[in-house]
Amino acid sequence: MNKKTILLSLALCWQSQAATAGEVEVLHYWTSGGEAAAIDVLKDLVKKRGHTWRDFVVPGGGGESANAELKKRVIQGEPPASAMVKGPDIERWARLGFLQNLDELAQKQHWDEKLPPVIADVAKFRGHYVSTPVNVHRVNWMWINKRILDDVGVAVPTTWEEFEAAAKKIQAKGYPVIAHGDQSWQDATVFESVALAVGGEEFYRLAFVENDYGVIKSDTMTKVLAQFRRLQPYFKTDLKSQDWNVATQAVINGQAAFQFMGDWAKGEFEKAGQKAGKDFVCAPMPGTSNQFLYNIDTLVMFQLKSADAQAAQQDLADAIMSETFQNVFNLKKGSIPARMDVSLDQFDDCARLSRADFLAAEKSGGLLPSIAHGMATTARVQEEFYAVLHEFLHDPGMSPEKATVTLAKRMRYGSYAIN
């Protein structure tokens, strides 16, 4: 091949890439240290395919602000290429006709063979793929400073009775117990695990997935709320900010013994150079060792007009579902890959335990969607759920009995309100 032929080939190649190069704007709220490092993996993959990445970042770990901003953009007729949307809200956007069908790519990459049914179902609407599952988070985790536990001489608690006994010893030794950001979504994150432990799987499913008014208003819910309040005296909330990753940092620094948070917290430990089993311990929340509250991060693809934008969007979806991305992203994020065929050889013991418990819970019926993280119900019901729990913790005069009635009424209102 002569020099002219080589130059002509390169020019044609460049023109071909330029013709299909586009911009992908992605709405997400992965802004903490470990999360930001994880999303950089996807940005690099998109850029290597010749496209431009644009962040549509809305800070806030619970995603409430992101949902509000997304609605504004879609109403204005300017949706991003992709957005982080989860659970029942995927169905809502798809039902309104805003989402792109991804079946062709799904067939090409054999998604049905690589995704467990519960994950595939989350990513579909009426049997068609409309979103790409990024990972699987387990929400019902405890993150523990191992040095504090060793110093106090207490074991990792497996029941709430054991936890309260350990907490008293930890306080007596001069350590704060639970690092907790004073935000409503963080309150809800703790509460849902307490509800699962105290009420059990069927109670959780009826109350938070089916929104059964009688179950939400039951004596069992009052017991859950009473246990939730018993944890409040152990909360350390005097943090430099109330963001969840600041609470994680308090555990890393030995300024608190525990944090109750999903496994995105693990990304912060790893970013700090800490090792599972040596510097910190991961364990299921008390009373939930055989259960798995899941939070599946998914990026939906909105319908776009430009052919270049559509091509870039398809490459984005393809990259998300690649083995390379699922591996590297989740190593940094703290979660496990949505694709169960991706090896965990490079992952730590926390991730391996997470996958083992996911698969076991899938068989036993203990695999349940997180209401705190938008997997179990709509954003509107979730808002009411958040508000009542936050009010309960901030109003000493609100008894568990009164909070039970209020929660039932507000969640029922949320389920009938127009979204």
CSV table of C-alpha atoms in Angstrom, one decimal:
chain,number,residue,atom,x,y,z
A,1,MET,CA,0.0,0.0,0.0
A,2,ASN,CA,1.5,3.4,-1.1
A,3,LYS,CA,1.6,6.6,0.9
A,4,LYS,CA,-1.4,8.1,-1.0
A,5,THR,CA,-3.5,5.1,-0.4
A,6,ILE,CA,-2.7,5.1,3.3
A,7,LEU,CA,-3.5,8.8,3.6
A,8,LEU,CA,-6.8,8.3,1.7
A,9,SER,CA,-7.8,5.4,4.0
A,10,LEU,CA,-7.0,7.5,7.1
A,11,ALA,CA,-9.1,10.4,5.7
A,12,LEU,CA,-12.0,8.1,4.9
A,13,CYS,CA,-11.8,6.5,8.4
A,14,TRP,CA,-11.7,10.0,10.0
A,15,GLN,CA,-14.7,11.1,8.0
A,16,SER,CA,-16.6,7.9,8.9
A,17,GLN,CA,-16.0,8.5,12.6
A,18,ALA,CA,-16.8,12.2,12.3
A,19,ALA,CA,-20.1,11.4,10.6
A,20,THR,CA,-21.2,9.2,13.5
A,21,ALA,CA,-19.5,11.2,16.3
A,22,GLY,CA,-22.0,12.8,18.6
A,23,GLU,CA,-22.5,14.1,22.1
A,24,VAL,CA,-24.0,12.2,25.0
A,25,GLU,CA,-25.3,14.2,27.9
A,26,VAL,CA,-25.9,12.1,31.0
A,27,LEU,CA,-27.8,13.1,34.0
A,28,HIS,CA,-26.5,11.5,37.2
A,29,TYR,CA,-25.6,12.3,40.8
A,30,TRP,CA,-22.4,10.4,41.2
A,31,THR,CA,-20.4,13.2,42.7
A,32,SER,CA,-18.5,11.8,45.7
A,33,GLY,CA,-14.9,10.7,45.5
A,34,GLY,CA,-15.5,7.0,44.8
A,35,GLU,CA,-18.5,7.7,42.6
A,36,ALA,CA,-16.8,10.3,40.5
A,37,ALA,CA,-13.9,7.9,39.9
A,38,ALA,CA,-16.4,5.3,38.8
A,39,ILE,CA,-18.2,7.5,36.3
A,40,ASP,CA,-14.9,8.5,34.8
A,41,VAL,CA,-14.6,4.9,33.5
A,42,LEU,CA,-17.7,5.4,31.4
A,43,LYS,CA,-16.6,8.8,30.2
A,44,ASP,CA,-13.3,7.4,28.9
A,45,LEU,CA,-15.1,4.5,27.1
A,46,VAL,CA,-17.4,7.0,25.4
A,47,LYS,CA,-14.6,9.3,24.4
A,48,LYS,CA,-12.6,6.4,23.0
A,49,ARG,CA,-15.5,5.7,20.6
A,50,GLY,CA,-15.1,9.2,19.2
A,51,HIS,CA,-18.0,10.9,21.1
A,52,THR,CA,-18.2,13.9,23.4
A,53,TRP,CA,-19.4,13.5,27.0
A,54,ARG,CA,-21.4,16.2,28.8
A,55,ASP,CA,-22.2,15.9,32.5
A,56,PHE,CA,-25.7,16.9,33.6
A,57,VAL,CA,-24.8,16.6,37.2
A,58,VAL,CA,-27.3,17.2,40.0
A,59,PRO,CA,-25.7,16.7,43.4
A,60,GLY,CA,-27.6,14.8,46.2
A,61,GLY,CA,-27.2,11.2,47.0
A,62,GLY,CA,-30.9,10.5,47.2
A,63,GLY,CA,-31.7,11.7,43.7
A,64,GLU,CA,-34.6,14.0,44.6
A,65,SER,CA,-33.1,17.0,43.0
A,66,ALA,CA,-32.1,15.1,39.9
A,67,ASN,CA,-35.6,13.9,39.3
A,68,ALA,CA,-36.9,17.4,39.5
A,69,GLU,CA,-34.4,18.7,37.0
A,70,LEU,CA,-35.0,15.9,34.6
A,71,LYS,CA,-38.8,16.7,34.6
A,72,LYS,CA,-38.0,20.3,33.7
A,73,ARG,CA,-35.8,19.3,30.8
A,74,VAL,CA,-38.2,16.8,29.3
A,75,ILE,CA,-41.1,19.2,29.5
A,76,GLN,CA,-39.0,21.8,27.7
A,77,GLY,CA,-38.4,19.2,24.9
A,78,GLU,CA,-34.7,19.0,25.7
A,79,PRO,CA,-34.1,15.6,27.3
A,80,PRO,CA,-30.5,14.4,27.9
A,81,ALA,CA,-29.3,11.4,26.0
A,82,SER,CA,-29.4,9.4,29.2
A,83,ALA,CA,-30.4,9.8,32.8
A,84,MET,CA,-30.2,7.9,36.0
A,85,VAL,CA,-33.7,6.7,36.6
A,86,LYS,CA,-34.7,3.7,38.8
A,87,GLY,CA,-37.4,1.3,39.6
A,88,PRO,CA,-41.1,2.2,38.9
A,89,ASP,CA,-40.1,5.6,37.5
A,90,ILE,CA,-38.6,3.8,34.5
A,91,GLU,CA,-42.0,2.5,33.7
A,92,ARG,CA,-43.5,5.9,34.1
A,93,TRP,CA,-41.2,7.5,31.5
A,94,ALA,CA,-41.6,4.6,29.1
A,95,ARG,CA,-45.4,4.7,29.4
A,96,LEU,CA,-45.3,8.4,28.4
A,97,GLY,CA,-43.4,7.4,25.3
A,98,PHE,CA,-40.1,9.2,26.0
A,99,LEU,CA,-37.7,6.2,26.1
A,100,GLN,CA,-35.7,4.5,23.4
A,101,ASN,CA,-36.2,0.8,22.6
A,102,LEU,CA,-32.9,-1.1,23.2
A,103,ASP,CA,-34.0,-4.6,22.1
A,104,GLU,CA,-31.7,-4.8,19.1
A,105,LEU,CA,-28.6,-4.1,21.2
A,106,ALA,CA,-29.9,-6.4,24.0
A,107,GLN,CA,-30.2,-9.2,21.5
A,108,LYS,CA,-26.8,-8.5,20.1
A,109,GLN,CA,-25.2,-8.6,23.6
A,110,HIS,CA,-27.4,-11.4,24.9
A,111,TRP,CA,-28.7,-9.4,27.9
A,112,ASP,CA,-31.4,-12.0,28.7
A,113,GLU,CA,-28.7,-14.6,29.2
A,114,LYS,CA,-26.4,-12.4,31.3
A,115,LEU,CA,-28.9,-10.6,33.6
A,116,PRO,CA,-30.9,-12.2,36.5
A,117,PRO,CA,-34.6,-12.0,35.9
A,118,VAL,CA,-35.1,-9.3,38.6
A,119,ILE,CA,-32.5,-7.1,37.0
A,120,ALA,CA,-33.8,-7.6,33.5
A,121,ASP,CA,-37.4,-6.9,34.6
A,122,VAL,CA,-36.2,-3.6,36.1
A,123,ALA,CA,-34.6,-2.6,32.8
A,124,LYS,CA,-37.7,-3.4,30.7
A,125,PHE,CA,-41.1,-2.0,29.9
A,126,ARG,CA,-43.8,-4.3,28.6
A,127,GLY,CA,-41.1,-6.9,27.7
A,128,HIS,CA,-38.8,-4.4,25.9
A,129,TYR,CA,-35.5,-3.1,27.1
A,130,VAL,CA,-35.5,0.7,27.7
A,131,SER,CA,-32.6,1.1,30.1
A,132,THR,CA,-29.2,-0.3,30.9
A,133,PRO,CA,-28.5,-1.7,34.3
A,134,VAL,CA,-25.1,-0.5,35.6
A,135,ASN,CA,-24.8,-2.4,38.9
A,136,VAL,CA,-26.4,-4.0,41.9
A,137,HIS,CA,-26.1,-2.3,45.2
A,138,ARG,CA,-27.0,-3.9,48.5
A,139,VAL,CA,-28.5,-1.4,50.8
A,140,ASN,CA,-28.7,-3.3,54.1
A,141,TRP,CA,-25.0,-3.1,54.9
A,142,MET,CA,-23.1,-2.0,58.1
A,143,TRP,CA,-19.7,-0.4,57.6
A,144,ILE,CA,-17.6,-0.8,60.7
A,145,ASN,CA,-14.3,0.6,62.0
A,146,LYS,CA,-12.5,-2.6,62.9
A,147,ARG,CA,-10.0,-0.8,65.2
A,148,ILE,CA,-12.8,0.6,67.4
A,149,LEU,CA,-14.5,-2.8,67.7
A,150,ASP,CA,-11.2,-4.5,68.6
A,151,ASP,CA,-10.4,-1.8,71.2
A,152,VAL,CA,-13.8,-2.0,72.8
A,153,GLY,CA,-13.8,-5.8,72.6
A,154,VAL,CA,-17.2,-6.4,71.0
A,155,ALA,CA,-18.2,-8.7,68.1
A,156,VAL,CA,-20.0,-7.6,65.0
A,157,PRO,CA,-23.7,-7.5,66.1
A,158,THR,CA,-26.2,-9.7,64.3
A,159,THR,CA,-29.4,-8.7,66.1
A,160,TRP,CA,-30.7,-5.4,67.3
A,161,GLU,CA,-30.3,-6.5,70.9
A,162,GLU,CA,-26.6,-7.3,70.3
A,163,PHE,CA,-26.2,-4.0,68.6
A,164,GLU,CA,-27.6,-1.9,71.4
A,165,ALA,CA,-25.5,-3.8,73.9
A,166,ALA,CA,-22.4,-3.1,71.8
A,167,ALA,CA,-23.4,0.5,71.3
A,168,LYS,CA,-23.5,1.1,75.1
A,169,LYS,CA,-20.0,-0.3,75.5
A,170,ILE,CA,-18.7,1.7,72.5
A,171,GLN,CA,-20.1,4.9,74.0
A,172,ALA,CA,-18.7,4.1,77.5
A,173,LYS,CA,-15.3,3.8,75.8
A,174,GLY,CA,-15.7,7.4,74.5
A,175,TYR,CA,-16.4,6.6,70.8
A,176,PRO,CA,-19.4,7.9,68.8
A,177,VAL,CA,-21.4,5.0,67.6
A,178,ILE,CA,-23.2,5.7,64.2
A,179,ALA,CA,-22.1,8.3,61.7
A,180,HIS,CA,-25.3,9.6,60.2
A,181,GLY,CA,-26.0,12.4,57.8
A,182,ASP,CA,-29.1,14.3,58.9
A,183,GLN,CA,-30.9,13.9,55.5
A,184,SER,CA,-34.3,12.4,54.9
A,185,TRP,CA,-33.0,9.8,52.4
A,186,GLN,CA,-30.4,8.6,54.9
A,187,ASP,CA,-33.0,8.3,57.6
A,188,ALA,CA,-35.0,6.2,55.2
A,189,THR,CA,-32.0,4.0,54.3
A,190,VAL,CA,-31.6,3.0,58.0
A,191,PHE,CA,-35.3,2.7,58.5
A,192,GLU,CA,-36.0,0.2,55.7
A,193,SER,CA,-33.4,-2.2,57.1
A,194,VAL,CA,-34.9,-1.9,60.5
A,195,ALA,CA,-38.3,-2.6,59.0
A,196,LEU,CA,-37.1,-5.7,57.2
A,197,ALA,CA,-35.4,-7.0,60.4
A,198,VAL,CA,-38.3,-6.4,62.7
A,199,GLY,CA,-41.2,-7.1,60.4
A,200,GLY,CA,-39.8,-9.7,58.1
A,201,GLU,CA,-40.0,-10.2,54.3
A,202,GLU,CA,-43.7,-10.5,53.9
A,203,PHE,CA,-44.4,-7.4,56.0
A,204,TYR,CA,-41.8,-5.4,54.0
A,205,ARG,CA,-43.3,-6.5,50.7
A,206,LEU,CA,-46.9,-5.7,51.6
A,207,ALA,CA,-46.0,-2.4,53.2
A,208,PHE,CA,-43.5,-0.9,50.8
A,209,VAL,CA,-43.9,-2.7,47.5
A,210,GLU,CA,-47.7,-3.2,47.5
A,211,ASN,CA,-48.4,-0.2,49.7
A,212,ASP,CA,-51.0,-2.1,51.7
A,213,TYR,CA,-52.6,0.6,53.9
A,214,GLY,CA,-53.6,-1.9,56.6
A,215,VAL,CA,-50.1,-3.3,56.9
A,216,ILE,CA,-48.5,0.2,56.9
A,217,LYS,CA,-50.9,1.2,59.7
A,218,SER,CA,-50.3,-2.0,61.7
A,219,ASP,CA,-48.9,-2.7,65.2
A,220,THR,CA,-45.8,-4.2,63.5
A,221,MET,CA,-45.1,-0.8,61.9
A,222,THR,CA,-45.3,0.8,65.3
A,223,LYS,CA,-42.7,-1.7,66.6
A,224,VAL,CA,-40.5,-0.9,63.6
A,225,LEU,CA,-40.7,2.8,64.4
A,226,ALA,CA,-40.0,2.2,68.1
A,227,GLN,CA,-36.8,0.3,67.2
A,228,PHE,CA,-35.8,3.0,64.7
A,229,ARG,CA,-36.1,5.7,67.4
A,230,ARG,CA,-34.0,3.6,69.8
A,231,LEU,CA,-31.1,4.1,67.4
A,232,GLN,CA,-31.4,7.8,67.4
A,233,PRO,CA,-29.3,8.5,70.6
A,234,TYR,CA,-26.4,6.7,69.0
A,235,PHE,CA,-26.4,8.9,65.9
A,236,LYS,CA,-23.4,11.2,65.4
A,237,THR,CA,-24.7,14.0,63.2
A,238,ASP,CA,-22.3,16.8,64.1
A,239,LEU,CA,-20.4,16.3,60.8
A,240,LYS,CA,-18.8,19.1,58.8
A,241,SER,CA,-21.6,18.5,56.3
A,242,GLN,CA,-24.5,16.0,56.3
A,243,ASP,CA,-23.6,14.3,53.0
A,244,TRP,CA,-23.4,10.5,53.3
A,245,ASN,CA,-19.7,10.3,52.2
A,246,VAL,CA,-18.7,12.6,55.1
A,247,ALA,CA,-20.3,10.2,57.4
A,248,THR,CA,-18.4,7.4,55.7
A,249,GLN,CA,-15.2,9.4,56.2
A,250,ALA,CA,-15.9,9.6,60.0
A,251,VAL,CA,-15.9,5.8,60.2
A,252,ILE,CA,-12.7,5.7,58.1
A,253,ASN,CA,-11.0,8.3,60.4
A,254,GLY,CA,-12.1,6.4,63.6
A,255,GLN,CA,-14.6,9.2,64.6
A,256,ALA,CA,-17.5,6.7,64.7
A,257,ALA,CA,-17.8,2.9,64.9
A,258,PHE,CA,-20.6,2.3,62.4
A,259,GLN,CA,-22.4,3.6,59.3
A,260,PHE,CA,-25.6,2.1,58.0
A,261,MET,CA,-25.4,2.7,54.3
A,262,GLY,CA,-25.5,0.9,50.9
A,263,ASP,CA,-22.3,-0.5,49.4
A,264,TRP,CA,-21.5,2.7,47.5
A,265,ALA,CA,-19.8,3.5,50.8
A,266,LYS,CA,-17.2,0.9,50.1
A,267,GLY,CA,-15.8,3.0,47.3
A,268,GLU,CA,-14.9,5.7,49.9
A,269,PHE,CA,-13.0,3.1,52.0
A,270,GLU,CA,-11.1,1.9,49.0
A,271,LYS,CA,-10.3,5.4,47.8
A,272,ALA,CA,-8.8,6.0,51.2
A,273,GLY,CA,-6.6,2.9,50.8
A,274,GLN,CA,-8.4,0.8,53.4
A,275,LYS,CA,-8.9,-3.0,53.1
A,276,ALA,CA,-11.9,-5.0,53.9
A,277,GLY,CA,-11.3,-7.3,56.9
A,278,LYS,CA,-8.1,-5.4,57.9
A,279,ASP,CA,-9.2,-1.8,58.3
A,280,PHE,CA,-13.0,-2.0,58.1
A,281,VAL,CA,-15.7,-4.7,58.3
A,282,CYS,CA,-18.7,-5.1,56.1
A,283,ALA,CA,-21.7,-6.9,57.5
A,284,PRO,CA,-25.4,-7.1,56.9
A,285,MET,CA,-27.5,-4.9,59.1
A,286,PRO,CA,-28.7,-6.7,62.3
A,287,GLY,CA,-31.5,-9.2,61.6
A,288,THR,CA,-31.0,-9.1,57.8
A,289,SER,CA,-28.2,-11.6,57.2
A,290,ASN,CA,-30.2,-13.8,54.8
A,291,GLN,CA,-31.9,-10.9,53.0
A,292,PHE,CA,-30.9,-8.5,50.3
A,293,LEU,CA,-32.4,-5.0,49.8
A,294,TYR,CA,-31.4,-4.1,46.3
A,295,ASN,CA,-30.8,-0.8,44.6
A,296,ILE,CA,-30.1,-1.1,40.9
A,297,ASP,CA,-28.6,1.9,39.2
A,298,THR,CA,-29.9,2.1,35.6
A,299,LEU,CA,-29.4,4.7,32.9
A,300,VAL,CA,-32.4,5.1,30.7
A,301,MET,CA,-32.0,6.3,27.1
A,302,PHE,CA,-34.3,9.1,26.0
A,303,GLN,CA,-35.6,9.4,22.4
A,304,LEU,CA,-33.4,11.8,20.4
A,305,LYS,CA,-33.9,13.4,17.0
A,306,SER,CA,-30.4,13.7,15.7
A,307,ALA,CA,-28.9,10.7,13.9
A,308,ASP,CA,-25.4,11.5,15.4
A,309,ALA,CA,-26.9,11.8,18.8
A,310,GLN,CA,-28.7,8.5,18.4
A,311,ALA,CA,-25.5,6.7,17.3
A,312,ALA,CA,-23.6,8.1,20.3
A,313,GLN,CA,-26.4,7.0,22.6
A,314,GLN,CA,-26.2,3.5,21.2
A,315,ASP,CA,-22.5,3.4,21.8
A,316,LEU,CA,-23.1,4.6,25.4
A,317,ALA,CA,-25.5,1.8,26.0
A,318,ASP,CA,-23.2,-0.7,24.4
A,319,ALA,CA,-20.3,0.5,26.6
A,320,ILE,CA,-22.4,0.3,29.8
A,321,MET,CA,-23.2,-3.4,29.2
A,322,SER,CA,-19.7,-4.3,28.2
A,323,GLU,CA,-17.7,-6.6,30.5
A,324,THR,CA,-14.9,-4.1,30.8
A,325,PHE,CA,-17.2,-1.4,32.1
A,326,GLN,CA,-19.2,-3.6,34.4
A,327,ASN,CA,-15.9,-4.8,36.0
A,328,VAL,CA,-13.9,-1.6,36.3
A,329,PHE,CA,-16.9,0.6,37.3
A,330,ASN,CA,-18.1,-1.6,40.1
A,331,LEU,CA,-14.6,-2.1,41.5
A,332,LYS,CA,-14.5,1.7,42.0
A,333,LYS,CA,-18.2,2.1,42.9
A,334,GLY,CA,-18.3,-0.6,45.6
A,335,SER,CA,-21.2,-2.4,44.0
A,336,ILE,CA,-21.3,-5.7,42.1
A,337,PRO,CA,-21.9,-6.0,38.3
A,338,ALA,CA,-25.4,-6.3,37.0
A,339,ARG,CA,-24.1,-8.9,34.6
A,340,MET,CA,-23.7,-12.1,36.7
A,341,ASP,CA,-21.3,-13.6,34.2
A,342,VAL,CA,-18.7,-11.0,35.0
A,343,SER,CA,-16.0,-12.6,37.2
A,344,LEU,CA,-15.4,-11.2,40.7
A,345,ASP,CA,-11.7,-12.4,40.8
A,346,GLN,CA,-10.5,-8.8,41.3
A,347,PHE,CA,-13.2,-7.9,43.8
A,348,ASP,CA,-12.9,-8.1,47.6
A,349,ASP,CA,-14.7,-10.3,50.2
A,350,CYS,CA,-17.6,-7.8,50.6
A,351,ALA,CA,-18.4,-8.0,46.9
A,352,ARG,CA,-18.2,-11.8,46.9
A,353,LEU,CA,-20.5,-11.9,49.9
A,354,SER,CA,-22.9,-9.5,48.2
A,355,ARG,CA,-23.2,-11.7,45.1
A,356,ALA,CA,-23.6,-14.9,47.1
A,357,ASP,CA,-26.3,-13.3,49.2
A,358,PHE,CA,-28.0,-11.9,46.2
A,359,LEU,CA,-28.2,-15.3,44.5
A,360,ALA,CA,-29.3,-17.0,47.7
A,361,ALA,CA,-32.0,-14.3,48.5
A,362,GLU,CA,-33.2,-14.6,44.9
A,363,LYS,CA,-34.0,-18.3,45.6
A,364,SER,CA,-35.4,-17.9,49.1
A,365,GLY,CA,-37.6,-14.8,48.5
A,366,GLY,CA,-35.4,-12.5,50.5
A,367,LEU,CA,-34.5,-10.4,47.5
A,368,LEU,CA,-36.5,-7.1,47.9
A,369,PRO,CA,-36.5,-3.7,46.3
A,370,SER,CA,-35.3,-0.7,48.4
A,371,ILE,CA,-38.0,1.9,49.0
A,372,ALA,CA,-35.5,4.4,50.2
A,373,HIS,CA,-33.7,4.3,46.8
A,374,GLY,CA,-36.6,4.3,44.4
A,375,MET,CA,-36.8,0.6,43.6
A,376,ALA,CA,-40.1,-0.3,45.4
A,377,THR,CA,-42.4,2.5,44.6
A,378,THR,CA,-42.9,5.8,42.8
A,379,ALA,CA,-40.9,8.9,43.5
A,380,ARG,CA,-44.2,10.5,44.8
A,381,VAL,CA,-44.8,7.9,47.4
A,382,GLN,CA,-41.1,7.9,48.3
A,383,GLU,CA,-41.2,11.7,49.0
A,384,GLU,CA,-44.0,11.1,51.5
A,385,PHE,CA,-42.1,8.2,53.1
A,386,TYR,CA,-39.0,10.4,53.5
A,387,ALA,CA,-40.9,13.3,54.9
A,388,VAL,CA,-42.6,11.4,57.7
A,389,LEU,CA,-39.5,9.6,58.9
A,390,HIS,CA,-37.5,12.8,59.0
A,391,GLU,CA,-40.3,14.5,60.9
A,392,PHE,CA,-40.5,11.6,63.3
A,393,LEU,CA,-36.8,11.8,64.2
A,394,HIS,CA,-37.0,15.6,64.6
A,395,ASP,CA,-40.2,15.7,66.7
A,396,PRO,CA,-39.7,14.0,70.1
A,397,GLY,CA,-43.5,14.5,70.7
A,398,MET,CA,-44.4,12.3,67.7
A,399,SER,CA,-44.9,8.8,69.2
A,400,PRO,CA,-44.4,5.6,67.2
A,401,GLU,CA,-48.1,5.1,67.3
A,402,LYS,CA,-48.8,8.6,65.8
A,403,ALA,CA,-46.1,8.2,63.3
A,404,THR,CA,-47.6,4.9,62.1
A,405,VAL,CA,-50.9,6.6,61.3
A,406,THR,CA,-49.2,9.5,59.7
A,407,LEU,CA,-47.1,7.3,57.5
A,408,ALA,CA,-50.0,5.3,56.4
A,409,LYS,CA,-52.0,8.4,55.4
A,410,ARG,CA,-49.1,10.1,53.7
A,411,MET,CA,-48.1,7.0,51.7
A,412,ARG,CA,-51.7,6.4,50.6
A,413,TYR,CA,-51.9,10.1,49.5
A,414,GLY,CA,-48.7,9.7,47.6
A,415,SER,CA,-50.0,6.6,45.7
A,416,TYR,CA,-53.1,8.5,44.5
A,417,ALA,CA,-51.4,11.9,43.8
A,418,ILE,CA,-50.8,12.8,40.2
A,419,ASN,CA,-47.1,12.5,39.5
